XYZ file of C-alpha atoms in Angstrom:
159
model
C -17.921 -3.642 0.571
C -15.220 -1.000 0.950
C -15.298 2.484 -0.525
C -12.132 4.557 -0.463
C -11.904 8.168 -1.570
C -8.394 9.524 -2.031
C -8.010 13.269 -2.430
C -5.004 15.529 -2.769
C -4.724 18.303 -0.197
C -6.164 18.966 3.208
C -9.797 19.981 3.380
C -10.063 23.213 5.368
C -13.629 24.429 4.822
C -15.981 23.325 7.600
C -19.066 23.260 5.355
C -17.366 20.828 2.965
C -16.101 18.632 5.816
C -19.601 18.583 7.327
C -21.251 17.648 4.023
C -18.755 14.880 3.309
C -19.085 13.562 6.862
C -22.887 13.454 6.503
C -22.819 11.446 3.266
C -20.057 9.164 4.587
C -22.195 8.496 7.674
C -25.181 7.655 5.468
C -23.016 5.375 3.332
C -21.922 3.343 6.359
C -25.076 1.236 6.207
C -23.947 0.013 2.770
C -20.147 0.019 2.958
C -17.086 0.752 5.010
C -15.979 4.225 3.938
C -12.445 5.539 4.162
C -11.468 9.050 3.139
C -7.754 9.598 2.687
C -6.054 12.941 2.188
C -2.579 12.923 0.697
C -0.465 16.088 0.949
C -0.433 18.389 -2.028
C 2.926 19.425 -3.387
C 3.788 23.036 -2.616
C 4.489 24.979 -5.784
C 4.615 28.588 -6.978
C 1.656 30.067 -8.890
C 3.444 30.147 -12.238
C 4.856 26.771 -13.252
C 6.583 25.531 -16.363
C 5.245 22.334 -17.900
C 8.225 20.440 -16.452
C 7.453 21.792 -12.978
C 3.753 20.885 -13.368
C 4.716 17.365 -14.413
C 6.999 17.087 -11.382
C 4.264 18.272 -8.980
C 1.739 15.826 -10.469
C 4.276 12.980 -10.310
C 4.972 13.580 -6.606
C 1.270 13.784 -5.789
C 0.709 10.723 -7.977
C 3.252 8.704 -6.016
C 1.476 9.626 -2.778
C -1.845 8.496 -4.266
C -0.469 5.227 -5.657
C 1.011 4.381 -2.242
C -2.553 4.333 -0.853
C -3.955 1.934 -3.486
C -3.795 -1.835 -3.110
C -3.624 -4.235 -6.061
C -7.111 -5.669 -5.471
C -8.850 -2.281 -5.579
C -10.969 -1.228 -8.542
C -9.977 2.373 -9.189
C -12.097 5.197 -10.570
C -9.934 8.196 -11.499
C -11.821 11.465 -11.700
C -10.622 13.167 -14.870
C -12.169 15.795 -17.135
C -11.421 13.553 -20.130
C -13.028 10.541 -18.450
C -16.373 9.074 -19.421
C -19.427 10.951 -18.207
C -22.026 8.806 -16.493
C -25.506 9.531 -15.265
C -26.301 8.759 -11.646
C -28.154 5.652 -12.810
C -25.186 4.506 -14.918
C -22.776 4.919 -12.006
C -25.192 3.008 -9.765
C -25.431 0.184 -12.311
C -21.638 0.072 -12.642
C -21.157 -0.128 -8.872
C -23.840 -2.822 -8.650
C -22.196 -4.826 -11.441
C -18.745 -4.537 -9.835
C -19.975 -5.662 -6.433
C -21.927 -8.601 -7.842
C -18.870 -9.766 -9.786
C -16.612 -9.856 -6.736
C -15.091 -6.382 -6.786
C -15.816 -5.194 -3.271
C -12.976 -2.681 -2.883
C -13.793 0.452 -4.866
C -11.442 3.430 -4.812
C -12.173 6.890 -6.183
C -9.246 9.242 -6.787
C -9.413 13.037 -7.009
C -6.247 14.838 -8.065
C -4.964 18.196 -6.951
C -5.321 21.508 -8.734
C -3.189 20.273 -11.658
C -5.067 16.996 -12.080
C -3.808 13.422 -11.907
C -0.416 12.113 -12.932
C -0.261 9.802 -15.966
C 0.803 6.907 -13.695
C -2.382 7.287 -11.635
C -4.522 7.405 -14.771
C -2.741 4.285 -16.038
C -3.408 2.463 -12.738
C -7.093 3.364 -12.823
C -9.520 0.756 -14.085
C -11.711 3.521 -15.443
C -11.793 7.284 -15.719
C -14.938 9.113 -14.745
C -15.912 12.688 -15.522
C -18.492 14.849 -13.836
C -18.630 17.072 -16.907
C -16.420 19.696 -18.435
C -16.865 22.131 -15.571
C -13.771 22.986 -13.605
C -14.586 22.498 -9.943
C -12.281 22.961 -6.961
C -10.962 19.541 -6.013
C -12.174 20.120 -2.438
C -15.764 20.675 -3.642
C -15.441 17.632 -5.900
C -14.995 15.452 -2.803
C -18.433 16.503 -1.575
C -20.051 16.019 -4.996
C -18.432 12.601 -5.380
C -19.425 11.428 -1.910
C -23.027 12.438 -2.560
C -23.057 10.647 -5.923
C -21.677 7.444 -4.391
C -24.403 7.630 -1.741
C -26.988 8.300 -4.469
C -25.751 5.203 -6.331
C -26.362 2.998 -3.321
C -29.788 4.557 -2.809
C -30.680 3.910 -6.470
C -29.540 0.305 -6.124
C -31.615 -0.037 -2.930
C -34.681 1.265 -4.824
C -35.279 4.083 -2.317
C -37.037 7.370 -3.105
C -33.897 9.475 -2.369
C -32.976 9.698 -6.053
C -36.207 11.366 -7.221
């Protein structure tokens, strides 16, 4: 089983890096974990829609270059489908038992994900309508993936 998390931008905050590293370490007993950072596109604060589209497209290309054809892709998107922890666990369990052992989770930059990335995704997942910094979302996602494996292993962690 392989889990890949692709995020836009470099993580700078030590507390986030430490939290992600802890959950990734815990996940290693269930899966090989790879966390990939792709560079964010530098842009001024105020952007026209055309400029925003261009930034997302460039970041999208960088993301798509890190995804292989065989990977099952979860795109994190506000308009995606919300799942409970148990539903995500069941989905991961179903995917792995039906031969999908390469799962990739994609977190966009501050503008979100390019349409091409959303089109490539097998599913879109939402963690609610909150706006969270994409750096913090990496920690939340990593914990939820770990929680999914703990649910599937019937351990008391989830309680």
